Short mmCIF file of C-alpha atoms and ligand atoms in Angstrom, two decimals:
data_model
loop_
_atom_site.label_atom_id
_atom_site.label_comp_id
_atom_site.label_asym_id
_atom_site.label_seq_id
_atom_site.Cartn_x
_atom_site.Cartn_y
_atom_site.Cartn_z
CA UNK D 292 0.35 -0.19 -0.45
CA UNK D 293 0.90 3.05 -0.77
CA UNK D 294 1.86 6.49 1.63
CA UNK D 295 -1.39 8.10 -0.20
CA UNK D 296 -3.12 4.85 -0.40
CA UNK D 297 -2.62 4.57 3.37
CA UNK D 298 -4.35 7.82 4.34
CA UNK D 299 -7.27 7.45 2.15
CA UNK D 300 -7.96 3.97 3.90
CA UNK D 301 -7.94 6.09 7.20
CA UNK D 302 -9.36 7.84 6.14
CA UNK D 303 -12.47 6.10 4.91
CA UNK D 304 -13.07 7.83 2.12
CA UNK D 305 -12.16 10.66 -0.60
CA UNK D 306 -12.43 12.59 -3.47
CA UNK D 307 -11.20 12.23 -7.59
CA UNK D 308 -9.04 14.86 -8.44
CA UNK D 309 -10.98 18.58 -9.35
CA UNK D 310 -8.26 20.63 -10.95
CA UNK D 311 -9.22 24.12 -12.00
CA UNK D 312 -9.51 24.44 -15.92
CA UNK D 313 -10.12 28.31 -16.74
CA UNK D 314 -7.03 30.09 -17.68
CA UNK D 315 -6.35 33.20 -17.70
CA UNK D 316 -4.10 35.12 -19.77
CA UNK D 317 -0.48 35.60 -18.66
CA UNK D 318 1.67 37.88 -19.96
CA UNK D 319 4.80 37.44 -19.73
CA UNK D 320 5.90 40.83 -18.83
CA UNK D 321 3.56 43.70 -17.08
CA UNK D 322 4.60 47.00 -17.21
CA UNK D 323 3.68 49.38 -14.27
CA UNK D 324 0.53 51.25 -14.77
CA UNK D 325 0.74 54.08 -14.08
CA UNK D 326 -1.18 57.58 -16.04
CA UNK D 327 -3.61 55.19 -17.82
CA UNK D 328 -1.17 52.97 -19.03
CA UNK D 329 1.73 50.32 -18.78
CA UNK D 330 4.91 51.06 -19.39
CA UNK D 331 8.16 49.96 -18.60
CA UNK D 332 10.63 51.69 -15.37
CA UNK D 333 13.25 53.25 -16.57
CA UNK D 334 15.98 52.00 -15.55
CA UNK D 335 13.95 48.62 -17.59
CA UNK D 336 14.80 46.31 -14.23
CA UNK D 337 13.12 43.35 -14.10
CA UNK D 338 12.16 40.53 -11.57
CA UNK D 339 10.40 37.34 -11.33
CA UNK D 340 6.67 37.05 -9.81
CA UNK D 341 6.73 32.60 -9.34
CA UNK D 342 4.18 30.49 -8.68
CA UNK D 343 4.34 29.16 -5.02
CA UNK D 344 2.85 25.42 -5.93
CA UNK D 345 5.05 24.87 -8.90
CA UNK D 346 7.91 26.81 -8.44
CA UNK D 347 7.87 27.79 -12.06
CA UNK D 348 7.87 31.99 -12.98
CA UNK D 349 4.30 33.66 -14.39
CA UNK D 350 6.25 36.72 -15.52
CA UNK D 351 8.42 39.35 -15.61
CA UNK D 352 7.03 42.13 -12.98
CA UNK D 353 9.47 45.10 -13.73
CA UNK D 354 10.58 47.41 -10.53
CA UNK D 355 10.27 50.11 -9.88
CA UNK D 356 11.79 52.52 -8.07
CA UNK D 357 12.46 56.60 -7.58
CA UNK D 358 12.32 57.96 -11.22
CA UNK D 359 9.11 55.49 -11.57
CA UNK D 360 7.63 56.61 -7.58
CA UNK D 361 7.79 60.30 -8.79
CA UNK D 362 6.29 60.04 -12.15
CA UNK D 363 3.87 57.90 -10.60
CA UNK D 364 2.96 60.87 -7.89
CA UNK D 365 3.26 63.16 -10.80
CA UNK D 366 0.01 61.75 -12.69
CA UNK D 367 -1.97 61.18 -9.44
CA UNK D 368 -1.31 64.54 -8.48
CA UNK D 369 -2.28 66.41 -11.89
CA UNK D 370 -5.70 63.66 -11.85
CA UNK D 371 -6.58 64.64 -7.92
CA UNK D 372 -8.30 67.81 -8.73
CA UNK D 373 -10.68 67.09 -11.24
CA UNK D 374 -11.84 63.69 -9.46
CA UNK D 375 -11.82 65.72 -6.50
CA UNK D 376 -14.13 68.19 -8.72
CA UNK D 377 -15.92 65.66 -9.55
CA UNK D 378 -19.74 65.24 -8.48
CA UNK D 379 -20.46 61.90 -5.84
CA UNK D 380 -22.56 59.55 -7.88
CA UNK D 381 -20.09 60.00 -11.57
CA UNK D 382 -17.25 59.31 -8.91
CA UNK D 383 -19.65 56.57 -8.18
CA UNK D 384 -20.11 54.91 -11.53
CA UNK D 385 -17.02 54.71 -12.40
CA UNK D 386 -16.86 52.42 -8.93
CA UNK D 387 -20.06 50.33 -10.43
CA UNK D 388 -18.89 49.66 -13.24
CA UNK D 389 -15.67 49.13 -11.83
CA UNK D 390 -16.97 46.42 -8.83
CA UNK D 391 -18.98 45.24 -12.73
CA UNK D 392 -16.13 44.17 -13.90
CA UNK D 393 -14.45 42.09 -11.38
CA UNK D 394 -17.08 40.60 -10.81
CA UNK D 395 -17.94 39.67 -14.53
CA UNK D 396 -14.00 38.67 -14.80
CA UNK D 397 -14.04 36.78 -10.77
CA UNK D 398 -13.00 33.08 -12.07
CA UNK D 399 -10.30 34.51 -14.12
CA UNK D 400 -9.07 36.60 -10.94
CA UNK D 401 -9.73 33.76 -8.44
CA UNK D 402 -7.81 31.96 -10.46
CA UNK D 403 -5.08 34.11 -11.31
CA UNK D 404 -4.47 35.06 -7.32
CA UNK D 405 -4.08 31.14 -6.09
CA UNK D 406 -1.15 30.63 -9.30
CA UNK D 407 0.64 33.63 -7.92
CA UNK D 408 -0.09 33.33 -3.87
CA UNK D 409 -0.41 29.96 -3.73
CA UNK D 410 -4.08 30.08 -2.10
CA UNK D 411 -6.64 26.95 -2.78
CA UNK D 412 -10.00 28.39 -5.86
CA UNK D 413 -11.50 27.09 -3.19
CA UNK D 414 -11.00 30.63 -1.24
CA UNK D 415 -9.98 32.44 -4.16
CA UNK D 416 -13.30 31.89 -5.52
CA UNK D 417 -15.46 31.86 -2.71
CA UNK D 418 -14.17 34.63 -0.77
CA UNK D 419 -11.65 37.35 -2.20
CA UNK D 420 -13.26 37.64 -4.86
CA UNK D 421 -17.15 37.84 -4.15
CA UNK D 422 -15.57 40.37 -1.13
CA UNK D 423 -14.04 41.69 -3.24
CA UNK D 424 -15.95 42.86 -5.43
CA UNK D 425 -18.45 43.33 -2.26
CA UNK D 426 -15.92 46.48 -1.34
CA UNK D 427 -16.83 48.10 -4.52
CA UNK D 428 -20.14 48.41 -4.65
CA UNK D 429 -20.13 48.98 -1.12
CA UNK D 430 -18.24 51.91 -1.77
CA UNK D 431 -19.40 53.16 -4.80
CA UNK D 432 -22.72 53.36 -2.72
CA UNK D 433 -21.32 55.68 -0.15
CA UNK D 434 -19.94 58.50 -3.38
CA UNK D 435 -22.67 60.89 -3.35
CA UNK D 436 -23.50 60.33 -0.16
CA UNK D 437 -20.57 61.73 2.02
CA UNK D 438 -22.44 64.32 3.96
CA UNK D 439 -24.89 62.12 5.70
CA UNK D 440 -21.59 60.23 6.49
CA UNK D 441 -19.99 63.51 8.14
CA UNK D 442 -22.78 64.99 8.85
CA UNK D 443 -22.37 68.77 9.19
CA UNK D 444 -18.74 69.46 8.47
CA UNK D 445 -18.29 69.67 5.56
CA UNK D 446 -16.27 66.70 4.12
CA UNK D 447 -13.20 67.17 1.01
CA UNK D 448 -10.29 64.05 -0.12
CA UNK D 449 -6.95 64.32 1.04
CA UNK D 450 -5.03 63.82 -2.23
CA UNK D 451 -2.55 61.52 -3.02
CA UNK D 452 -2.68 57.97 -1.55
CA UNK D 453 -0.18 56.31 -1.09
CA UNK D 454 -0.96 52.20 -0.49
CA UNK D 455 1.41 49.69 0.39
CA UNK D 456 -0.47 46.41 1.10
CA UNK D 457 0.51 42.15 1.87
CA UNK D 458 0.78 38.85 -0.11
CA UNK D 459 -1.69 37.37 1.77
CA UNK D 460 -5.35 38.66 0.28
CA UNK D 461 -4.15 39.88 -2.58
CA UNK D 462 -6.97 41.23 -4.77
CA UNK D 463 -8.61 42.19 -0.94
CA UNK D 464 -6.29 44.03 0.01
CA UNK D 465 -6.13 46.42 -3.06
CA UNK D 466 -9.74 46.81 -2.71
CA UNK D 467 -9.43 47.31 0.99
CA UNK D 468 -7.46 50.64 0.23
CA UNK D 469 -8.63 52.13 -3.43
CA UNK D 470 -12.28 51.50 -3.24
CA UNK D 471 -13.28 53.98 -0.36
CA UNK D 472 -9.68 56.24 -1.40
CA UNK D 473 -11.70 56.61 -5.07
CA UNK D 474 -14.97 56.82 -3.06
CA UNK D 475 -13.78 60.12 -1.05
CA UNK D 476 -12.32 62.06 -4.64
CA UNK D 477 -9.02 60.66 -3.63
CA UNK D 478 -6.54 59.58 -5.88
CA UNK D 479 -3.60 56.98 -5.30
CA UNK D 480 -0.21 55.41 -5.65
CA UNK D 481 -0.75 51.60 -5.32
CA UNK D 482 2.31 49.08 -3.89
CA UNK D 483 1.61 45.78 -4.37
CA UNK D 484 3.78 42.72 -2.92
CA UNK D 485 6.13 41.92 -4.72
CA UNK D 486 5.49 37.74 -4.46
CA UNK D 487 2.14 38.51 -5.82
CA UNK D 488 1.56 41.78 -8.10
CA UNK D 489 -0.74 39.53 -11.07
CA UNK D 490 -4.18 39.93 -9.78
CA UNK D 491 -3.30 43.90 -9.31
CA UNK D 492 -2.70 44.44 -12.31
CA UNK D 493 -4.64 42.92 -13.74
CA UNK D 494 -7.75 44.22 -11.81
CA UNK D 495 -6.32 47.84 -14.31
CA UNK D 496 -6.67 46.60 -17.12
CA UNK D 497 -9.81 46.49 -15.60
CA UNK D 498 -9.70 50.12 -15.05
CA UNK D 499 -8.40 50.82 -18.21
CA UNK D 500 -11.67 49.18 -19.73
CA UNK D 501 -13.94 51.71 -17.61
CA UNK D 502 -12.78 54.18 -18.98
CA UNK D 503 -11.30 54.77 -15.16
CA UNK D 504 -9.35 59.24 -16.32
CA UNK D 505 -6.33 58.32 -16.24
CA UNK D 506 -3.90 58.72 -13.26
CA UNK D 507 -6.74 57.99 -10.66
CA UNK D 508 -4.36 54.92 -9.90
CA UNK D 509 -0.99 54.58 -10.01
CA UNK D 510 0.87 51.25 -9.30
CA UNK D 511 3.60 50.74 -9.78
CA UNK D 512 5.58 47.11 -8.71
CA UNK D 513 8.68 46.69 -6.79
CA UNK D 514 10.52 45.40 -3.19
CA UNK D 515 10.55 47.42 0.16
CA UNK D 516 12.32 50.12 -0.73
CA UNK D 517 9.89 50.76 -3.86
CA UNK D 518 6.89 50.66 -0.54
CA UNK D 519 9.97 53.13 1.07
CA UNK D 520 9.81 55.71 -1.34
CA UNK D 521 6.09 55.31 -2.70
CA UNK D 522 5.44 56.45 1.78
CA UNK D 523 8.09 58.96 2.14
CA UNK D 524 7.14 61.16 -1.11
CA UNK D 525 6.59 64.61 -1.04
CA UNK D 526 3.21 64.32 -2.71
CA UNK D 527 1.75 61.70 -0.46
CA UNK D 528 -0.74 63.38 1.96
CA UNK D 529 -2.20 60.32 3.59
CA UNK D 530 -0.46 56.45 3.62
CA UNK D 531 -2.45 53.37 4.70
CA UNK D 532 -0.14 50.19 4.67
CA UNK D 533 -0.76 46.47 6.08
CA UNK D 534 2.36 44.28 6.42
CA UNK D 535 4.36 42.96 9.11
CA UNK D 536 5.15 45.28 12.47
CA UNK D 537 8.52 45.84 11.67
CA UNK D 538 7.88 47.57 9.13
CA UNK D 539 5.40 49.33 10.73
CA UNK D 540 7.38 51.28 12.99
CA UNK D 541 9.15 52.07 10.31
CA UNK D 542 6.82 53.54 8.90
CA UNK D 543 6.09 55.29 11.84
CA UNK D 544 9.23 57.04 12.17
CA UNK D 545 8.83 58.71 7.85
CA UNK D 546 5.89 59.98 8.28
CA UNK D 547 6.45 61.02 11.88
CA UNK D 548 6.55 65.29 11.94
CA UNK D 549 5.34 64.93 7.91
CA UNK D 550 0.97 65.39 10.03
CA UNK D 551 0.93 62.27 7.22
CA UNK D 552 -2.30 60.43 8.72
CA UNK D 553 -1.15 56.94 8.51
CA UNK D 554 -3.43 53.95 9.40
CA UNK D 555 -0.98 50.32 9.53
CA UNK D 556 -3.05 47.14 9.64
CA UNK D 557 -0.48 45.15 11.28
CA UNK D 558 0.30 41.40 12.56
CA UNK D 559 -1.23 39.27 14.83
CA UNK D 560 -1.65 36.44 17.94
CA UNK D 561 -5.32 36.21 17.88
CA UNK D 562 -7.11 33.65 20.84
CA UNK D 563 -9.66 31.83 20.41
CA UNK D 564 -11.36 30.74 23.35
CA UNK D 565 -12.88 27.66 24.23
CA UNK D 566 -14.97 26.65 27.54
CA UNK D 567 -16.21 23.74 27.74
CA UNK D 568 -19.97 24.18 27.07
CA UNK D 569 -19.94 25.47 23.99
CA UNK D 570 -20.40 23.75 21.32
CA UNK D 571 -17.67 21.19 20.30
CA UNK D 572 -17.90 20.31 16.35
CA UNK D 573 -19.47 23.46 15.69
CA UNK D 574 -16.00 25.97 17.97
CA UNK D 575 -14.29 22.67 15.76
CA UNK D 576 -14.27 23.25 13.19
CA UNK D 577 -14.33 27.35 14.37
CA UNK D 578 -10.88 27.00 15.03
CA UNK D 579 -9.77 24.66 12.29
CA UNK D 580 -10.93 27.67 9.85
CA UNK D 581 -8.82 30.40 12.09
CA UNK D 582 -6.25 28.78 11.81
CA UNK D 583 -5.16 26.64 8.51
CA UNK D 584 -7.73 29.25 6.12
CA UNK D 585 -5.57 30.82 3.46
CA UNK D 586 -3.05 28.56 5.60
CA UNK D 587 -2.48 30.67 7.63
CA UNK D 588 -0.97 33.49 6.28
CA UNK D 589 -4.06 35.73 8.11
CA UNK D 590 -3.44 38.82 10.40
CA UNK D 591 -6.50 37.63 12.22
CA UNK D 592 -5.57 34.16 12.19
CA UNK D 593 -6.84 32.33 15.53
CA UNK D 594 -3.50 31.35 16.37
CA UNK D 595 -3.42 30.59 20.16
CA UNK D 596 -6.21 27.42 21.28
CA UNK D 597 -6.83 28.11 24.05
CA UNK D 598 -10.15 25.61 25.65
CA UNK D 599 -11.37 25.07 28.96
CA UNK D 600 -8.96 22.09 30.98
CA UNK D 601 -11.97 19.95 31.94
CA UNK D 602 -12.35 19.10 28.11
CA UNK D 603 -8.57 19.69 26.29
CA UNK D 604 -8.31 16.11 26.06
CA UNK D 605 -11.72 15.44 23.53
CA UNK D 606 -11.41 18.86 21.67
CA UNK D 607 -7.47 18.09 21.28
CA UNK D 608 -8.62 14.37 19.70
CA UNK D 609 -11.13 15.87 18.23
CA UNK D 610 -8.77 18.46 15.80
CA UNK D 611 -6.74 16.14 15.10
CA UNK D 612 -8.99 13.86 13.17
CA UNK D 613 -10.13 16.93 11.64
CA UNK D 614 -7.04 18.37 10.65
CA UNK D 615 -6.62 14.19 9.32
CA UNK D 616 -9.08 15.57 6.72
CA UNK D 617 -7.38 18.25 5.67
CA UNK D 618 -6.60 17.44 1.53
CA UNK D 619 -3.10 19.46 0.32
CA UNK D 620 -1.88 20.60 -2.62
CA UNK D 621 -2.84 21.18 -6.69
CA UNK D 622 -4.05 25.11 -5.28
CA UNK D 623 -6.08 24.89 -8.74
CA UNK D 624 -8.39 21.98 -7.68
CA UNK D 625 -11.81 22.76 -6.27
CA UNK D 626 -11.18 20.05 -3.54
CA UNK D 627 -7.92 21.31 -1.44
CA UNK D 628 -7.52 22.67 1.57
CA UNK D 629 -4.59 23.24 2.66
CA UNK D 630 -2.92 25.09 -0.60
CA UNK D 631 1.09 25.69 -1.49
CA UNK D 632 3.41 28.54 1.52
CA UNK D 633 2.67 32.40 -0.19
CA UNK D 634 6.66 32.25 -1.11
CA UNK D 635 10.77 30.30 -0.08
CA UNK D 636 10.83 33.70 2.27
CA UNK D 637 8.13 32.72 4.40
CA UNK D 638 8.43 29.39 4.46
CA UNK D 639 12.01 29.15 5.79
CA UNK D 640 10.38 31.64 8.48
CA UNK D 641 7.55 29.10 9.52
CA UNK D 642 9.84 26.58 9.43
CA UNK D 643 12.56 28.24 12.11
CA UNK D 644 9.22 29.28 14.08
CA UNK D 645 8.29 25.95 13.90
CA UNK D 646 11.71 23.75 14.83
CA UNK D 647 11.72 26.97 17.92
CA UNK D 648 8.99 24.76 19.23
CA UNK D 649 10.44 22.28 19.41
CA UNK D 650 13.45 22.82 21.40
CA UNK D 651 11.36 24.92 23.71
CA UNK D 652 9.92 22.01 24.84
CA UNK D 653 6.17 22.28 23.45
CA UNK D 654 4.96 18.67 21.60
CA UNK D 655 4.35 18.98 18.05
CA UNK D 656 1.33 17.01 15.96
CA UNK D 657 1.51 17.23 12.97
CA UNK D 658 -0.31 14.18 11.22
CA UNK D 659 -0.42 14.18 7.58
CA UNK D 660 -0.31 11.39 6.26
CA UNK D 661 -0.34 12.53 2.34
CA UNK D 662 3.72 13.17 0.51
CA UNK D 663 3.92 16.05 -0.11
CA UNK D 664 4.32 17.59 -3.81
CA UNK D 665 8.12 17.59 -4.80
CA UNK D 666 8.28 21.09 -5.96
CA UNK D 667 7.70 24.08 -4.96
CA UNK D 668 7.13 25.79 -0.83
CA UNK D 669 4.83 23.76 1.24
CA UNK D 670 3.79 23.31 5.07
CA UNK D 671 1.57 20.37 6.50
CA UNK D 672 -0.83 21.57 9.27
CA UNK D 673 -0.23 21.04 12.79
CA UNK D 674 -0.96 21.82 16.31
CA UNK D 675 1.56 22.53 19.04
CA UNK D 676 -0.20 21.19 22.22
CA UNK D 677 2.36 21.40 25.82
CA UNK D 678 3.17 24.60 25.38
CA UNK D 679 3.84 27.69 27.78
CA UNK D 680 3.46 31.11 27.79
CA UNK D 681 5.97 32.47 27.68
CA UNK D 682 7.32 29.78 24.65
CA UNK D 683 8.54 32.09 20.69
CA UNK D 684 5.38 29.47 19.75
CA UNK D 685 2.73 31.45 22.29
CA UNK D 686 3.88 34.47 21.47
CA UNK D 687 5.56 35.09 17.98
CA UNK D 688 3.30 36.13 15.04
CA UNK D 689 4.02 32.91 12.77
CA UNK D 690 2.09 33.12 9.58
CA UNK D 691 2.04 29.83 9.26
CA UNK D 692 -0.98 26.74 10.18
CA UNK D 693 0.89 26.24 13.04
CA UNK D 694 -0.83 26.44 16.36
CA UNK D 695 -1.34 26.31 19.22
CA UNK D 696 -3.59 24.76 22.18
CA UNK D 697 -3.03 25.75 26.04
CA UNK D 698 -6.08 25.27 28.06
CA UNK D 699 -7.61 27.59 30.59
CA UNK D 700 -9.46 26.75 34.18
CA UNK D 701 -11.58 30.01 34.76
CA UNK D 702 -12.84 32.63 32.37
CA UNK D 703 -10.60 35.15 34.87
CA UNK D 704 -7.02 32.71 33.57
CA UNK D 705 -9.06 32.98 29.91
CA UNK D 706 -9.50 36.71 30.12
CA UNK D 707 -5.96 37.58 31.40
CA UNK D 708 -3.98 34.97 28.88
CA UNK D 709 -5.93 35.52 26.04
CA UNK D 710 -5.18 39.26 26.44
CA UNK D 711 -1.56 38.22 27.47
CA UNK D 712 0.60 39.90 24.25
CA UNK D 713 1.51 42.05 22.53
CA UNK D 714 -0.99 41.75 19.46
CA UNK D 715 -4.56 42.52 19.43
CA UNK D 716 -5.70 42.41 16.41
CA UNK D 717 -8.64 39.77 17.43
CA UNK D 718 -10.11 37.33 19.48
CA UNK D 719 -13.13 34.80 19.18
CA UNK D 720 -16.16 33.11 21.76
CA UNK D 721 -16.61 29.48 22.38
CA UNK D 722 -19.41 28.62 24.79
CA UNK D 723 -22.58 27.97 25.16
CA UNK D 724 -24.18 31.11 27.41
CA UNK D 725 -24.39 35.22 25.80
CA UNK D 726 -23.51 35.84 29.32
CA UNK D 727 -20.12 35.04 29.96
CA UNK D 728 -20.33 36.45 25.50
CA UNK D 729 -21.20 40.09 26.52
CA UNK D 730 -18.62 39.79 29.15
CA UNK D 731 -15.28 38.65 27.89
CA UNK D 732 -15.90 39.86 24.23
CA UNK D 733 -16.57 43.33 26.15
CA UNK D 734 -12.93 42.52 28.07
CA UNK D 735 -10.64 41.47 24.98
CA UNK D 736 -7.38 43.72 23.69
CA UNK D 737 -9.17 43.36 20.45
CA UNK D 738 -10.22 45.15 17.08
CA UNK D 739 -12.54 43.06 16.18
CA UNK D 740 -14.11 39.91 18.91
CA UNK D 741 -16.63 36.81 16.42
CA UNK D 742 -19.03 35.03 19.05
CA UNK D 743 -19.23 31.16 18.25
CA UNK D 744 -17.38 32.38 15.57
CA UNK D 745 -14.88 32.51 13.18
CA UNK D 746 -13.28 34.92 9.89
CA UNK D 747 -16.47 36.82 9.28
CA UNK D 748 -15.75 39.40 7.19
CA UNK D 749 -17.90 42.04 5.01
CA UNK D 750 -17.41 45.50 3.24
CA UNK D 751 -19.52 46.87 6.22
CA UNK D 752 -18.19 46.11 9.32
CA UNK D 753 -15.16 48.18 10.42
CA UNK D 754 -11.39 45.79 10.48
CA UNK D 755 -8.25 46.78 12.34
CA UNK D 756 -5.90 46.56 15.47
CA UNK D 757 -5.21 48.06 18.60
CA UNK D 758 -2.23 48.04 20.57
CA UNK D 759 0.75 47.03 18.14
CA UNK D 760 -2.08 44.65 15.43
CA UNK D 761 -2.09 48.71 14.58
CA UNK D 762 -4.38 51.37 14.12
CA UNK D 763 -6.86 52.50 12.02
CA UNK D 764 -9.89 51.08 10.66
CA UNK D 765 -10.63 49.39 6.57
CA UNK D 766 -14.61 49.44 5.98
CA UNK D 767 -16.97 50.55 6.89
CA UNK D 768 -18.29 54.16 8.21
CA UNK D 769 -15.35 54.33 9.95
CA UNK D 770 -13.30 53.72 7.27
CA UNK D 771 -13.78 56.76 5.16
CA UNK D 772 -12.76 58.43 8.09
CA UNK D 773 -9.16 58.07 6.99
CA UNK D 774 -9.85 59.22 3.23
CA UNK D 775 -11.33 62.07 3.60
CA UNK D 776 -10.33 66.53 5.25
P1 NAD N 823 6.78 42.85 4.51
O1 NAD N 823 6.35 43.76 5.72
O2 NAD N 823 7.26 43.56 4.55
O3 NAD N 823 5.96 42.99 3.62
C1 NAD N 823 4.21 43.73 3.60
C2 NAD N 823 4.33 45.16 1.90
O4 NAD N 823 5.98 45.36 1.83
C3 NAD N 823 5.13 44.47 0.73
O5 NAD N 823 4.13 44.63 -0.34
C4 NAD N 823 6.34 44.61 0.59
O6 NAD N 823 7.01 44.68 0.63
C5 NAD N 823 5.42 46.38 1.22
N1 NAD N 823 7.84 47.03 2.14
C6 NAD N 823 8.52 46.19 2.08
N2 NAD N 823 9.01 47.06 3.35
C7 NAD N 823 8.68 48.48 3.68
C8 NAD N 823 9.22 49.28 3.57
N3 NAD N 823 10.49 49.03 4.48
N4 NAD N 823 8.88 50.25 3.56
C9 NAD N 823 7.50 51.06 3.24
N5 NAD N 823 7.20 49.38 2.01
C10 NAD N 823 7.97 47.86 2.54
O7 NAD N 823 6.08 41.61 5.22
P2 NAD N 823 6.70 40.66 4.49
O8 NAD N 823 8.03 40.42 4.82
O9 NAD N 823 5.84 39.98 3.39
O10 NAD N 823 6.21 39.11 6.04
C11 NAD N 823 7.05 39.13 6.32
C12 NAD N 823 5.64 38.93 7.62
O11 NAD N 823 4.25 40.31 7.81
C13 NAD N 823 4.85 37.79 7.97
O12 NAD N 823 5.82 36.59 8.85
C14 NAD N 823 3.77 38.46 8.64
O13 NAD N 823 4.16 37.76 10.31
C15 NAD N 823 3.57 39.18 8.26
N6 NAD N 823 3.05 39.93 7.69
C16 NAD N 823 1.34 40.32 7.85
C17 NAD N 823 0.06 41.22 7.65
C18 NAD N 823 -1.40 41.59 7.87
O14 NAD N 823 -2.34 40.75 6.65
N7 NAD N 823 -0.56 41.54 8.58
C19 NAD N 823 0.61 40.90 5.47
C20 NAD N 823 1.07 39.68 4.83
C21 NAD N 823 2.89 40.43 5.95
MN1 MN N 824 3.89 34.83 -6.84
#
């Protein structure tokens, strides 16, 4: 019996492969999107974006340096006054048109997202793309209602916005940043992550198709240095960043003293707290979705699990059984639960933190029976038990499919330990008692608290953290505030 057959027999069932057949048309080379057109970088420099599931190059991408960022800023600045003067309902029409084009192209965009970043197609198709369209629809609706959003106060755009986004939700993060900025009458220079630039560039094509005025959105691709140039440019009137806490700190220093409003959405080490009176099967699904969604590449991932001591053994054994059923493999297969790790660099970070966890004495549970693919970046879902609060895996963000399981005896202890982290993005509470939910939710140091659910997103609900998870909110009425004066 092969290893795969062994796993199939152990699980008792299996699916046939279900590869996605849609193939987006990927060009061999992409320019920078400046003033409504694609152009080569001044230096002619390019870099590769690869498919992390195969290790193959998907395309060459122009690398923007200072002259290119200057050109993008100049385009954004000169497009600004006309876009800002335009009636809200006219701006709204562009956003509605873009949202509809995204829906029409959603299958291709989902496949492209999965190829460039490694996330399973069922997530990019059923989660990312619907939310991307929703964000543009939602903000299109605000464009002509800003006087009601900020009643009694005149509302003016800020001007040119510099926006820098990460690789875990490439198109969704672009939508979160672009939609409110445009609805409020700002123009934008956007810097996608170096490992996942393709969907933003295809979004730029859709902007051309809907005749968005040139210069309203400009996209400059490149590495961290390109991001730094965007954030520190003298034309910028607002900076928005999502990514690591380290870079967030640097950006605070660099924008300090310039009166440039900054919003930061950084990392997390979010807790899921499961009480003995919770609906256990439901809690297992929530915990699994909380940590193993998008390979754990989620800023609000529920990466710390606190289980009430009386059900610890039962819960851990149910968790192990559920974990065995997760299918790791080809992200373009519709049956895949866990796709590829986004990059070699991220894979190395995850491996090294897991090694540290073992060295410090936590017990690793890795039950993936199927062999991992030979090429590409992979890490099997796993969890640690025997975790002490001082262990690195209890404190540091891993940003991978690794869960740290701990226990508690009283609600007070759960609250204290859940809050004992420099981060404060999200938290999950699982209990049958409404009173417990209200009490504990109100005492969590977290921007978002989910009760008997996890990872619920909506364009109308503000998202953001406290403490070292950043500040500012994205989405909802609160998210508009950063983009107006
Ligand atoms: P990163 O913060 O380095 O990258 C995020 C974005 O910032 C990218 O577009 C990058 O090019 C850009 N950038 C990098 N250095 C910059 C600088 N000095 N100035 C301006 N922009 C800069 O993140 P990473 O290295 O790709 O990932 C490292 C860790 O960050 C992960 O392990 C994870 O913990 C965290 N992370 C968090 C999120 C989130 O959603 N909160 C997303 C991605 C990564
Ligand atoms: Mn890529």
